[in-house]
Tab-separated table of C-alpha atoms in Angstrom:
chain	number	residue	atom	x	y	z
S	37	MET	CA	-76.467	-30.838	-40.023
S	38	ARG	CA	-73.840	-28.238	-39.275
S	39	TRP	CA	-70.081	-29.479	-39.677
S	40	PRO	CA	-67.976	-26.866	-37.830
S	41	PHE	CA	-64.435	-26.735	-38.892
S	42	SER	CA	-63.122	-26.299	-35.408
S	43	ALA	CA	-63.847	-24.531	-32.127
S	44	GLU	CA	-60.917	-22.931	-31.926
S	45	HIS	CA	-61.460	-20.827	-35.030
S	46	ASP	CA	-64.498	-19.324	-33.957
S	47	GLY	CA	-62.372	-16.550	-32.119
S	48	ALA	CA	-59.814	-14.007	-33.210
S	49	PRO	CA	-56.991	-14.682	-35.847
S	50	SER	CA	-53.776	-15.928	-34.680
S	51	GLY	CA	-50.733	-13.607	-34.587
S	52	ILE	CA	-49.337	-15.836	-37.756
S	53	ASP	CA	-52.682	-14.765	-39.552
S	54	ARG	CA	-52.565	-11.103	-38.434
S	55	ALA	CA	-49.040	-10.531	-39.819
S	56	GLY	CA	-49.386	-12.613	-42.888
S	57	PHE	CA	-52.702	-10.777	-43.780
S	58	ALA	CA	-51.076	-7.379	-42.956
S	59	LEU	CA	-48.724	-7.915	-45.911
S	60	ALA	CA	-51.112	-9.666	-48.162
S	61	LYS	CA	-53.599	-6.410	-48.475
S	62	HIS	CA	-50.786	-4.300	-49.699
S	63	LEU	CA	-49.381	-6.709	-52.489
S	64	PRO	CA	-49.870	-5.183	-55.935
S	65	PRO	CA	-52.444	-6.673	-58.357
S	66	GLY	CA	-51.701	-9.959	-60.043
S	67	ARG	CA	-53.358	-12.923	-61.867
S	68	ASN	CA	-53.154	-16.360	-60.122
S	69	ARG	CA	-51.891	-14.896	-56.951
S	70	CYS	CA	-50.079	-17.559	-54.775
S	71	TYR	CA	-48.927	-16.139	-51.412
S	72	SER	CA	-48.009	-17.847	-48.085
S	73	PRO	CA	-49.164	-15.928	-44.794
S	74	LEU	CA	-47.678	-18.407	-42.926
S	75	SER	CA	-44.160	-18.421	-44.358
S	76	ALA	CA	-44.007	-14.679	-44.639
S	77	ALA	CA	-45.047	-14.282	-40.823
S	78	LEU	CA	-42.568	-17.021	-39.704
S	79	ALA	CA	-39.704	-15.116	-41.366
S	80	LEU	CA	-40.702	-11.847	-39.552
S	81	ARG	CA	-41.471	-14.085	-36.368
S	82	MET	CA	-37.815	-15.261	-36.421
S	83	LEU	CA	-36.286	-11.842	-36.986
S	84	LEU	CA	-38.308	-10.056	-34.442
S	85	PRO	CA	-36.409	-11.282	-31.266
S	86	GLY	CA	-33.159	-9.323	-32.789
S	87	LEU	CA	-34.922	-6.097	-33.001
S	88	ARG	CA	-35.005	-3.517	-30.549
S	89	GLY	CA	-37.023	-0.154	-29.713
S	90	GLU	CA	-39.277	1.022	-32.338
S	91	THR	CA	-38.161	-1.059	-35.154
S	92	ALA	CA	-39.393	-4.162	-32.854
S	93	GLN	CA	-42.782	-2.304	-31.939
S	94	GLN	CA	-43.436	-1.764	-35.599
S	95	VAL	CA	-43.031	-5.825	-36.285
S	96	GLN	CA	-44.858	-6.477	-33.066
S	97	ARG	CA	-47.901	-4.283	-34.440
S	98	LEU	CA	-48.151	-6.685	-37.469
S	99	PHE	CA	-48.620	-9.603	-35.165
S	100	GLY	CA	-51.494	-7.676	-33.165
S	101	VAL	CA	-49.317	-7.419	-30.100
S	102	SER	CA	-48.979	-4.240	-27.921
S	103	PRO	CA	-45.588	-2.712	-28.102
S	104	SER	CA	-45.804	-2.497	-24.577
S	105	LEU	CA	-45.371	-6.133	-24.197
S	106	GLY	CA	-42.197	-8.250	-24.840
S	107	PRO	CA	-41.652	-11.304	-27.061
S	108	SER	CA	-42.214	-13.822	-24.146
S	109	GLU	CA	-45.868	-12.502	-23.592
S	110	ALA	CA	-48.942	-14.399	-24.013
S	111	PRO	CA	-49.680	-13.173	-27.376
S	112	PHE	CA	-46.516	-14.754	-28.927
S	113	ALA	CA	-46.919	-17.769	-26.825
S	114	GLU	CA	-49.949	-18.406	-28.859
S	115	THR	CA	-48.298	-17.781	-32.133
S	116	ASP	CA	-45.575	-20.024	-31.179
S	117	ARG	CA	-48.108	-22.761	-29.956
S	118	VAL	CA	-49.562	-22.448	-33.617
S	119	LEU	CA	-46.075	-23.130	-34.951
S	120	ARG	CA	-45.307	-26.222	-32.789
S	121	THR	CA	-48.698	-27.887	-33.854
S	122	LEU	CA	-48.002	-27.249	-37.407
S	123	LEU	CA	-44.678	-29.013	-36.777
S	124	SER	CA	-46.249	-32.238	-35.610
S	125	GLU	CA	-48.088	-32.722	-38.887
S	126	ARG	CA	-46.494	-35.475	-40.923
S	127	SER	CA	-47.726	-34.233	-44.148
S	128	LEU	CA	-46.209	-30.719	-43.660
S	129	ARG	CA	-42.360	-30.159	-43.386
S	130	ILE	CA	-41.446	-26.487	-42.037
S	131	ALA	CA	-37.670	-25.532	-42.095
S	132	ASN	CA	-35.845	-22.451	-41.308
S	133	GLY	CA	-32.584	-21.341	-42.057
S	134	LEU	CA	-30.075	-18.680	-40.925
S	135	TRP	CA	-26.633	-17.750	-42.795
S	136	THR	CA	-24.299	-14.911	-41.719
S	137	SER	CA	-21.255	-13.175	-43.483
S	138	GLU	CA	-17.808	-12.219	-42.336
S	139	ASN	CA	-19.275	-8.858	-41.977
S	140	MET	CA	-21.002	-9.496	-38.780
S	141	THR	CA	-20.788	-11.407	-35.336
S	142	LEU	CA	-23.649	-13.405	-34.489
S	143	ASN	CA	-25.265	-12.695	-30.661
S	144	ALA	CA	-25.013	-16.043	-29.052
S	145	GLU	CA	-28.246	-15.492	-27.019
S	146	TYR	CA	-30.023	-14.768	-30.353
S	147	ALA	CA	-28.744	-17.634	-32.193
S	148	ALA	CA	-29.614	-19.943	-29.155
S	149	LEU	CA	-33.264	-18.572	-29.000
S	150	LEU	CA	-33.596	-19.327	-32.900
S	151	LYS	CA	-32.227	-23.024	-32.450
S	152	THR	CA	-34.483	-23.713	-29.459
S	153	GLN	CA	-37.514	-22.233	-30.887
S	154	PHE	CA	-37.072	-22.538	-34.512
S	155	GLY	CA	-34.954	-25.526	-34.923
S	156	VAL	CA	-32.326	-22.822	-36.645
S	157	HIS	CA	-28.758	-23.792	-37.173
S	158	ALA	CA	-26.739	-20.598	-38.032
S	159	MET	CA	-24.223	-21.179	-40.849
S	160	GLN	CA	-21.337	-18.693	-41.562
S	161	ILE	CA	-20.643	-18.371	-45.371
S	162	GLN	CA	-17.554	-16.995	-47.013
S	163	GLY	CA	-18.218	-15.534	-50.157
S	164	ASP	CA	-21.520	-15.821	-52.351
S	165	PRO	CA	-24.504	-17.310	-50.428
S	166	VAL	CA	-26.822	-17.645	-53.395
S	167	PRO	CA	-26.002	-21.229	-54.323
S	168	ILE	CA	-25.927	-22.422	-50.912
S	169	VAL	CA	-29.018	-20.845	-49.904
S	170	ASN	CA	-30.954	-21.943	-53.115
S	171	GLU	CA	-29.806	-25.805	-53.008
S	172	TRP	CA	-31.171	-25.621	-49.259
S	173	VAL	CA	-34.606	-24.111	-50.596
S	174	SER	CA	-34.734	-26.934	-53.126
S	175	GLU	CA	-34.048	-29.651	-50.613
S	176	CYS	CA	-36.449	-27.907	-48.047
S	177	THR	CA	-39.509	-27.916	-50.870
S	178	ASP	CA	-38.915	-31.264	-52.411
S	179	GLY	CA	-37.346	-29.621	-55.695
S	180	GLN	CA	-40.647	-27.644	-56.266
S	181	ILE	CA	-38.767	-24.407	-55.637
S	182	THR	CA	-35.342	-24.254	-56.925
S	183	ARG	CA	-34.484	-20.625	-56.652
S	184	LEU	CA	-35.167	-17.958	-54.036
S	185	LEU	CA	-32.354	-15.587	-54.701
S	186	ASP	CA	-30.339	-14.258	-57.899
S	187	HIS	CA	-27.762	-12.110	-56.295
S	188	VAL	CA	-27.400	-10.654	-52.794
S	189	ASP	CA	-25.365	-7.141	-51.606
S	190	PRO	CA	-21.806	-7.688	-51.631
S	191	LEU	CA	-21.820	-6.355	-48.159
S	192	TRP	CA	-24.616	-8.591	-46.918
S	193	ASN	CA	-24.656	-9.490	-43.480
S	194	LEU	CA	-27.461	-12.068	-42.896
S	195	LEU	CA	-30.370	-14.352	-44.569
S	196	LEU	CA	-32.909	-15.632	-42.728
S	197	THR	CA	-35.420	-18.116	-44.521
S	198	SER	CA	-38.568	-19.998	-43.618
S	199	ALA	CA	-39.699	-22.544	-46.104
S	200	PHE	CA	-42.265	-25.549	-46.041
S	201	HIS	CA	-43.437	-28.130	-48.177
S	202	TYR	CA	-46.991	-29.691	-48.138
S	203	LYS	CA	-48.220	-32.817	-49.984
S	204	GLY	CA	-51.514	-34.317	-48.745
S	205	GLY	CA	-54.030	-36.689	-50.484
S	206	TRP	CA	-57.794	-36.120	-50.474
S	207	SER	CA	-59.834	-37.780	-48.136
S	208	SER	CA	-61.959	-39.009	-51.021
S	209	PRO	CA	-59.714	-38.635	-54.473
S	210	PHE	CA	-61.193	-37.628	-57.429
S	211	SER	CA	-61.581	-40.298	-60.292
S	212	GLU	CA	-59.555	-39.445	-63.418
S	213	ARG	CA	-62.211	-41.039	-65.547
S	214	LEU	CA	-64.482	-38.172	-64.378
S	215	THR	CA	-62.119	-35.337	-65.421
S	216	ARG	CA	-62.889	-33.593	-68.911
S	217	SER	CA	-62.620	-30.377	-70.506
S	218	GLN	CA	-65.316	-27.837	-69.410
S	219	PHE	CA	-65.125	-24.067	-70.024
S	220	PHE	CA	-64.018	-21.717	-67.246
S	221	GLN	CA	-65.239	-17.848	-67.152
S	222	THR	CA	-62.664	-15.397	-67.077
S	223	VAL	CA	-62.629	-11.467	-67.594
S	224	GLU	CA	-61.525	-12.004	-71.252
S	225	GLY	CA	-64.035	-14.581	-71.954
S	226	SER	CA	-64.374	-18.477	-71.633
S	227	ARG	CA	-61.463	-20.702	-71.526
S	228	GLU	CA	-61.519	-24.428	-71.934
S	229	VAL	CA	-59.737	-26.276	-69.150
S	230	GLN	CA	-59.573	-29.549	-67.586
S	231	MET	CA	-62.104	-30.035	-64.592
S	232	MET	CA	-62.419	-32.572	-62.047
S	233	ASN	CA	-65.788	-33.913	-61.077
S	234	ASP	CA	-67.154	-35.523	-57.977
S	235	ARG	CA	-70.671	-36.276	-56.320
S	236	ASN	CA	-69.979	-36.336	-52.525
S	237	GLU	CA	-71.083	-34.823	-49.044
S	238	LEU	CA	-69.224	-31.869	-48.361
S	239	THR	CA	-69.151	-29.162	-45.936
S	240	VAL	CA	-70.610	-26.024	-47.527
S	241	ALA	CA	-70.919	-22.418	-46.230
S	242	GLN	CA	-73.404	-20.019	-47.553
S	243	LEU	CA	-72.014	-16.389	-47.235
S	244	ASP	CA	-73.494	-13.003	-47.650
S	245	THR	CA	-71.199	-12.378	-51.017
S	246	GLY	CA	-70.547	-15.902	-52.125
S	247	LEU	CA	-70.155	-19.522	-50.857
S	248	ALA	CA	-67.422	-21.631	-49.769
S	249	VAL	CA	-66.956	-25.737	-49.951
S	250	GLN	CA	-64.392	-27.582	-47.842
S	251	LEU	CA	-62.597	-30.465	-49.317
S	252	PRO	CA	-61.120	-32.546	-46.741
S	253	LEU	CA	-57.286	-33.813	-47.221
S	254	GLU	CA	-55.555	-36.525	-44.850
S	255	ASP	CA	-54.453	-35.709	-41.490
S	256	ASN	CA	-55.788	-32.455	-40.364
S	257	PHE	CA	-55.702	-30.136	-43.496
S	258	VAL	CA	-58.722	-28.936	-45.716
S	259	PHE	CA	-58.752	-27.367	-49.179
S	260	LEU	CA	-61.130	-24.405	-48.774
S	261	ALA	CA	-62.657	-22.988	-52.196
S	262	LEU	CA	-64.353	-19.632	-52.045
S	263	LEU	CA	-66.869	-18.590	-54.967
S	264	PRO	CA	-68.150	-15.049	-54.929
S	265	LYS	CA	-71.459	-14.296	-56.108
S	266	GLU	CA	-70.579	-12.112	-58.793
S	267	MET	CA	-67.678	-12.073	-61.479
S	268	VAL	CA	-65.403	-9.998	-59.250
S	269	ASP	CA	-61.406	-10.042	-58.611
S	270	PRO	CA	-61.423	-12.630	-55.942
S	271	TRP	CA	-58.103	-11.494	-54.471
S	272	PRO	CA	-59.667	-8.337	-52.728
S	273	TRP	CA	-62.690	-10.248	-51.967
S	274	LEU	CA	-60.656	-12.948	-50.132
S	275	LEU	CA	-58.672	-10.441	-48.015
S	276	ASP	CA	-61.610	-8.310	-46.981
S	277	GLY	CA	-61.817	-8.074	-43.163
S	278	GLY	CA	-58.295	-9.541	-42.577
S	279	GLY	CA	-59.309	-13.184	-43.094
S	280	ALA	CA	-62.837	-12.687	-41.636
S	281	LEU	CA	-64.279	-14.416	-44.761
S	282	ILE	CA	-62.161	-17.457	-44.367
S	283	ARG	CA	-63.150	-17.768	-40.551
S	284	ALA	CA	-66.763	-17.389	-41.544
S	285	ALA	CA	-66.262	-19.769	-44.184
S	286	LEU	CA	-64.526	-22.581	-41.656
S	287	THR	CA	-67.371	-22.016	-39.186
S	288	GLN	CA	-70.707	-21.734	-40.781
S	289	GLY	CA	-70.653	-24.807	-42.988
S	290	TYR	CA	-73.156	-27.618	-43.143
S	291	GLY	CA	-73.166	-31.091	-44.771
S	292	ARG	CA	-74.614	-31.004	-48.097
S	293	LYS	CA	-74.986	-33.508	-50.942
S	294	THR	CA	-72.630	-31.712	-53.533
S	295	ILE	CA	-72.227	-32.214	-57.254
S	296	LEU	CA	-68.635	-30.484	-57.437
S	297	ALA	CA	-66.422	-29.131	-60.490
S	298	ILE	CA	-63.257	-27.874	-59.762
S	299	PRO	CA	-60.385	-27.266	-62.358
S	300	LYS	CA	-56.902	-28.754	-61.879
S	301	PHE	CA	-54.321	-26.488	-61.796
S	302	SER	CA	-50.947	-25.651	-61.023
S	303	VAL	CA	-49.372	-22.050	-60.360
S	304	GLY	CA	-46.252	-20.404	-59.014
S	305	ASP	CA	-45.642	-16.899	-57.796
S	306	GLN	CA	-42.336	-14.816	-57.028
S	307	ILE	CA	-43.484	-11.888	-54.727
S	308	ASP	CA	-41.283	-8.635	-53.439
S	309	LEU	CA	-42.629	-7.976	-50.020
S	310	MET	CA	-40.266	-4.804	-49.238
S	311	GLU	CA	-43.111	-2.371	-50.361
S	312	PRO	CA	-46.199	-4.477	-48.627
S	313	LEU	CA	-43.988	-4.483	-45.407
S	314	ARG	CA	-43.417	-0.721	-45.788
S	315	GLN	CA	-46.952	0.116	-46.216
S	316	ALA	CA	-48.069	-2.147	-43.411
S	317	GLY	CA	-45.922	0.041	-41.058
S	318	ALA	CA	-42.679	-1.530	-40.310
S	319	ARG	CA	-40.580	1.128	-42.055
S	320	GLN	CA	-37.681	1.351	-39.711
S	321	LEU	CA	-36.582	-2.158	-40.995
S	322	PHE	CA	-35.409	-0.541	-44.120
S	323	ARG	CA	-34.114	2.788	-42.641
S	324	ASP	CA	-32.540	3.457	-39.039
S	325	GLY	CA	-33.416	0.415	-37.710
S	326	ASP	CA	-32.089	-1.076	-34.491
S	327	PHE	CA	-30.876	-4.804	-35.148
S	328	SER	CA	-28.479	-4.874	-32.341
S	329	GLY	CA	-30.184	-7.890	-30.667
S	330	ILE	CA	-28.840	-9.879	-33.635
S	331	GLY	CA	-25.510	-9.193	-33.482
S	332	ARG	CA	-22.450	-6.713	-33.926
S	333	PHE	CA	-22.104	-5.491	-37.512
S	334	ALA	CA	-19.281	-4.137	-39.428
S	335	MET	CA	-21.653	-1.331	-41.062
S	336	LYS	CA	-25.082	-0.412	-40.180
S	337	PRO	CA	-27.546	-3.226	-41.213
S	338	VAL	CA	-30.864	-2.644	-43.106
S	339	VAL	CA	-33.402	-5.220	-44.549
S	340	ASP	CA	-32.361	-4.651	-48.191
S	341	ASP	CA	-34.774	-7.484	-49.526
S	342	ILE	CA	-37.713	-9.602	-48.602
S	343	VAL	CA	-38.916	-11.929	-51.164
S	344	GLN	CA	-41.179	-14.850	-51.262
S	345	SER	CA	-41.406	-17.713	-53.801
S	346	THR	CA	-44.295	-20.081	-54.216
S	347	THR	CA	-45.741	-23.004	-55.914
S	348	PHE	CA	-49.251	-24.654	-55.575
S	349	ARG	CA	-50.593	-27.746	-57.473
S	350	ILE	CA	-54.325	-29.351	-57.266
S	351	ASP	CA	-55.106	-32.478	-59.182
S	352	GLU	CA	-57.276	-35.653	-58.742
S	353	ARG	CA	-54.970	-37.216	-55.994
S	354	GLY	CA	-54.486	-34.024	-53.568
S	355	VAL	CA	-52.492	-30.910	-53.202
S	356	GLU	CA	-48.957	-29.989	-53.116
S	357	ALA	CA	-47.674	-26.552	-52.030
S	358	SER	CA	-44.443	-24.989	-51.149
S	359	ALA	CA	-43.506	-21.705	-49.962
S	360	VAL	CA	-40.339	-19.997	-48.908
S	361	THR	CA	-39.394	-16.309	-47.644
S	362	GLY	CA	-36.335	-14.839	-47.556
S	363	VAL	CA	-35.025	-11.647	-45.491
S	364	SER	CA	-31.665	-10.003	-46.263
S	365	LEU	CA	-29.912	-7.746	-44.041
S	366	GLY	CA	-27.446	-5.549	-46.141
S	367	SER	CA	-25.206	-2.460	-44.969
S	368	ALA	CA	-26.918	0.874	-45.145
S	369	SER	CA	-23.987	1.968	-47.395
S	370	GLY	CA	-24.132	-0.814	-49.697
S	371	GLU	CA	-25.869	0.010	-53.037
S	372	LYS	CA	-28.317	-2.947	-54.256
S	373	PRO	CA	-27.440	-4.380	-57.757
S	374	ILE	CA	-29.530	-3.554	-60.545
S	375	GLN	CA	-30.292	-6.357	-62.649
S	376	ILE	CA	-30.156	-5.924	-66.274
S	377	THR	CA	-31.510	-8.514	-68.760
S	378	LEU	CA	-31.234	-7.548	-72.519
S	379	ASP	CA	-34.385	-10.114	-73.231
S	380	ARG	CA	-36.010	-7.465	-75.844
S	381	PRO	CA	-34.846	-5.490	-78.733
S	382	PHE	CA	-32.110	-3.035	-77.864
S	383	ALA	CA	-29.514	-0.629	-79.406
S	384	TYR	CA	-25.692	-0.658	-79.524
S	385	VAL	CA	-22.873	1.641	-79.747
S	386	LEU	CA	-19.428	1.046	-80.218
S	387	LEU	CA	-17.481	4.221	-79.454
S	388	HIS	CA	-14.140	5.751	-78.652
S	389	ARG	CA	-14.275	7.272	-75.112
S	390	PRO	CA	-11.876	10.017	-75.279
S	391	THR	CA	-13.255	11.501	-78.435
S	392	ARG	CA	-16.719	10.029	-78.457
S	393	ALA	CA	-16.363	9.087	-81.860
S	394	ASN	CA	-18.881	6.478	-82.936
S	395	LEU	CA	-17.373	3.646	-84.611
S	396	MET	CA	-20.684	1.681	-84.970
S	397	ILE	CA	-24.310	1.898	-84.082
S	398	GLY	CA	-26.987	-0.683	-84.477
S	399	THR	CA	-30.154	-2.624	-83.115
S	400	CYS	CA	-30.524	-6.153	-81.903
S	401	ASP	CA	-34.085	-6.852	-82.620
S	402	ASP	CA	-33.937	-10.937	-82.823
S	403	PRO	CA	-30.599	-12.249	-82.092
S	404	SER	CA	-31.870	-15.806	-83.352
S	405	LEU	CA	-31.512	-14.530	-86.990
S	406	ILE	CA	-27.716	-13.584	-86.420
S	407	PRO	CA	-25.412	-16.162	-87.289
S	408	SER	CA	-23.339	-17.465	-84.301
S	409	ALA	CA	-19.554	-16.709	-84.521
């Protein structure tokens, strides 16, 4: 018996998926990667109405929208319909934020559009926005993510954030009595992990390069596990075809009696999206971009940071996931601070600047062995 996921998933990917996967394929290699196409795409979608000219066209292409079409055309109507549908789900909370500094004046039309379409209430901040934004992030993700920003450009103009928190139980929970230690094969060898076990009828898709199994969650969500046929890096395998593998897994499944073993795990990730966005083609955001639809700026604005934080947990009860993506508009003449953390052995020198006489030189190899003052 075939169990199709949904007829509407048989066609082309949504604009949100297109934009999210456009960045995903340019992410650097990483173990236990955890990335949210939805959060990244929503942050860009909110930025887009304030862009003009080639800057806007480069971002539109990420969504699969022709540069000749405006943001009110049908492709974006479909993308915004996906957002409205997601907002109606009780187990998923989506929140968007916009903060401005005294270095700019927000365009009233842009602010009104974000309020109407994305539920954004703009707030002007005097001084350092980092603690305020991080507190908002923690609240929106139910404490799963407590930090998005470490610092901002002193000449920052605007911060745009998109966050979500999802928590849902399995339609058929796993029994904790059946969870036991089993071996998991990694490229370095076998690792003993806690494995959940169940016997049930599940939707399984036999694909050309692997198999996929759907684990239904409450409401309208599903956890999809995809297993390659061979021992390969699953990240590029998953991304091949811009999400085509996922769409095939959702539409080609059949109900099968299944004996399932799957590990419990909890992961988190912090991803710099600056270079992936450049490689995806939106280069003008970082140099000579036209942000005139957003407002008036004291100095020429540029995107000086775009970062995403994520968490994901799966256990016998269900799935919990959080993500937040932040876009920072700084000033073109502002220099991005370099963060320096002396958390490994370093050398030091005490010297007299006028004569360059070295009063002391030394190394700090293990500060735990140095008596406190």
